[in-house]
Coordinates of C-alpha atoms in Angstrom, one line a residue:
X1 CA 6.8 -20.5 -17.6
X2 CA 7.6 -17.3 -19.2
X3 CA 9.5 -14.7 -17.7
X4 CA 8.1 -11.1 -17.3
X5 CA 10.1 -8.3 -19.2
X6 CA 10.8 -5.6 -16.7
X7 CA 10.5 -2.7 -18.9
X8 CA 6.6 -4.0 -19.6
X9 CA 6.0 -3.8 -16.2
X10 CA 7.6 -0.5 -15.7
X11 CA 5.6 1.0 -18.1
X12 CA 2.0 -0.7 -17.6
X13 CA 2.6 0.6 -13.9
X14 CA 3.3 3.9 -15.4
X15 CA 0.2 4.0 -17.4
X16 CA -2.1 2.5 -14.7
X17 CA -0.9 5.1 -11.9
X18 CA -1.6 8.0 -13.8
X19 CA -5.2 7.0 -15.5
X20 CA -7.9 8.8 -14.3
X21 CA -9.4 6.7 -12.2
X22 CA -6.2 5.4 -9.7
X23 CA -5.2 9.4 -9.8
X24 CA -9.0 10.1 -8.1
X25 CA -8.4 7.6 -5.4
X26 CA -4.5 8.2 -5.0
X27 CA -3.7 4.5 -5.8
X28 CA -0.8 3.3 -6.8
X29 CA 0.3 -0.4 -7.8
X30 CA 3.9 -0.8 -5.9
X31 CA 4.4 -4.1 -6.9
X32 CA 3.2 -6.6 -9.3
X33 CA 3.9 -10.3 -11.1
X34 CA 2.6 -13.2 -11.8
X35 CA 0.3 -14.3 -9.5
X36 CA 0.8 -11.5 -6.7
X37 CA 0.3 -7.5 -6.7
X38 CA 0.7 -4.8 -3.7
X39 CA -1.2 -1.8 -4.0
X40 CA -1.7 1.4 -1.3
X41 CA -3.8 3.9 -1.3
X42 CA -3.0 7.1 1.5
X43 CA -6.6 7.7 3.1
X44 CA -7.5 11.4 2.8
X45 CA -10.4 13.5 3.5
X46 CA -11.8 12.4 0.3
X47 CA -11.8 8.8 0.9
X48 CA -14.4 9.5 3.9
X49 CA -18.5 8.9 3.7
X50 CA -20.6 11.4 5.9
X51 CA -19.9 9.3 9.1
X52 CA -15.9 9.8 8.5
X53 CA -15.4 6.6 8.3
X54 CA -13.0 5.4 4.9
X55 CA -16.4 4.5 2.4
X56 CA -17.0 1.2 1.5
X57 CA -16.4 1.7 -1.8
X58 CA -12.2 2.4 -1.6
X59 CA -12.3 -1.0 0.0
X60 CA -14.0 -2.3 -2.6
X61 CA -11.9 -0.6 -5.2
X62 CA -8.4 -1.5 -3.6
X63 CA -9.8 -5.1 -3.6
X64 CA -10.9 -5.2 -7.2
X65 CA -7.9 -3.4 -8.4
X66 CA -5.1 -6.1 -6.3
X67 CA -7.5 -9.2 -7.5
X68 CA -7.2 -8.2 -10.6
X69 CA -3.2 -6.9 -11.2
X70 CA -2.3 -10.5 -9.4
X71 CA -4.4 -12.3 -12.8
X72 CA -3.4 -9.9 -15.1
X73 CA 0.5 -10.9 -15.4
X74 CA -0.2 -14.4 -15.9
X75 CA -2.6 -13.6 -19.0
X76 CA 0.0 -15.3 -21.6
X77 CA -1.5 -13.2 -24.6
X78 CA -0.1 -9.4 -24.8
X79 CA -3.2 -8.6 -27.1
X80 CA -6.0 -9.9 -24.6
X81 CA -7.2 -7.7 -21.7
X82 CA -9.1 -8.7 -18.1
X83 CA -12.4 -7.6 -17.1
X84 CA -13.9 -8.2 -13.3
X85 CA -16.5 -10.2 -13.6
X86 CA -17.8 -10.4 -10.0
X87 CA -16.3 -8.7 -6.8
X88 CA -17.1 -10.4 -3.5
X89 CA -15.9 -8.8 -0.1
X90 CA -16.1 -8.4 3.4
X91 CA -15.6 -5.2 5.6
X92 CA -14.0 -6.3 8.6
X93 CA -13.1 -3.5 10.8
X94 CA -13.5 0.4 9.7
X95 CA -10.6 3.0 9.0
X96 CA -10.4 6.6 9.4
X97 CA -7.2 7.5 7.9
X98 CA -3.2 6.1 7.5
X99 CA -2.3 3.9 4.7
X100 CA -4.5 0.9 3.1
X101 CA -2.3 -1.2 2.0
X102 CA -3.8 -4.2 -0.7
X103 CA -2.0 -7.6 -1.4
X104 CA -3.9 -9.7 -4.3
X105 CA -3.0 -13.4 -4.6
X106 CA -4.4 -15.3 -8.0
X107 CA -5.8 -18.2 -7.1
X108 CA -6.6 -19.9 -10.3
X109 CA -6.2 -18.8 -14.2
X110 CA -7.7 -20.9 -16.8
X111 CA -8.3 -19.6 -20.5
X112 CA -11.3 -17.6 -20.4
X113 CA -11.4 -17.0 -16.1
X114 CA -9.1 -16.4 -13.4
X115 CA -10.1 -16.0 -9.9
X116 CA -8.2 -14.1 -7.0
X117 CA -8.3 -12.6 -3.7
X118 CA -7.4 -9.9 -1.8
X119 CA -6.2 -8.8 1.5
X120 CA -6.4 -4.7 2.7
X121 CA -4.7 -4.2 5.9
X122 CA -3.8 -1.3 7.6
X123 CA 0.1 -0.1 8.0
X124 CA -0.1 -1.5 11.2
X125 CA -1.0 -5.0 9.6
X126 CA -4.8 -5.1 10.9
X127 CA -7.0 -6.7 8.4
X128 CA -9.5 -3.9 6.9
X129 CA -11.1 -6.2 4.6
X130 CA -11.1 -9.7 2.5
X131 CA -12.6 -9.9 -0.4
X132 CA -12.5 -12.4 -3.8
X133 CA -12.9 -11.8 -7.6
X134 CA -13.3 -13.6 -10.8
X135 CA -11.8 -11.7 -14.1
X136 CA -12.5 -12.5 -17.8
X137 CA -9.6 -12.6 -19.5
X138 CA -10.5 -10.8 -23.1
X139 CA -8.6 -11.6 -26.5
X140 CA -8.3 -8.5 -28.8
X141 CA -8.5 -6.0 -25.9
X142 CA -4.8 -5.7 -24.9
X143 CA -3.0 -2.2 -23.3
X144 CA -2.3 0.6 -25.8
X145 CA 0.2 3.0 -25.4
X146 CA 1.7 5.6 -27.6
X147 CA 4.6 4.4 -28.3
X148 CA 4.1 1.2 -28.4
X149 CA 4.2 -1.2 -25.0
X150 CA 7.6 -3.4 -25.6
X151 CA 7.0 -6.9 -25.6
X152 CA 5.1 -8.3 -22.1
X153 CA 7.7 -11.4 -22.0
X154 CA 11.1 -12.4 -22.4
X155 CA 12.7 -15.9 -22.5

């Protein structure tokens, strides 16, 4: 199997954790490759619903977002991007604050689908949440960046 060039990584991780939407949540990939990711978001007064309780929907974003960084490195083809197909997940205890911290696991990558899962704990190690996800792995819509992104292997 190819080897991942560390300089890709560096700056995909760059790009990713200052877009838009991983700035609104204060996400932040930590650690990625292929097959695995870690992700953490630190819960803030934003991340709350009315009851003050973390809403469902950072779960389900930290979920999609570790499900799909632990595909996304073993995608062979620089020029083809992912897409979540489906997201399934289960809430299993709630949160008020501290750290959520997200590990994806691919499960299984074939040429048009991968399908992972992902684990949100607390910093304490409590599991938050479970969830799974299949991606659609998309040829033609590869990462841009200005300048160009070096190359995503090396041998």
């Amino acid at each position: 199997m190819k080897r991942l060039n560390p300089e890709y990584v560096e700056r995909v991780n760059l790009l990713v954790n200052n877009s838009p939407y991983f700035s609104l949540l204060s996400m932040k990939i930590l650690n990625v490759g292929i097959g695995y990711s870690h992700l953490e978001i630190d819960i803030d007064q934003k991340h709350l619903q009315p009851f003050g309780l973390v809403h469902g929907g950072v779960f389900a974003s930290i979920i999609d977002a570790a499900a799909f960084w632990s595909v996304y490195y073993g995608v062979e083809d620089q020029n083809s991007g992912v897409t979540t197909v489906d997201i399934k997940l289960n809430y299993l205890a709630p949160a008020v604050s501290g750290k959520f911290v997200a590990k994806g696991r691919q499960i299984k990558l074939g040429k048009t689908l991968g399908y992972a899962d992902a684990e949100v704990t607390n910093e304490d190690g409590k599991i938050l949440a479970h969830g799974t996800s299949t991606v659609m792995i998309q040829p033609g819509r590869g990462l841009t960046d200005d300048p160009p992104l070096p190359p995503k292997f090396i041998s």
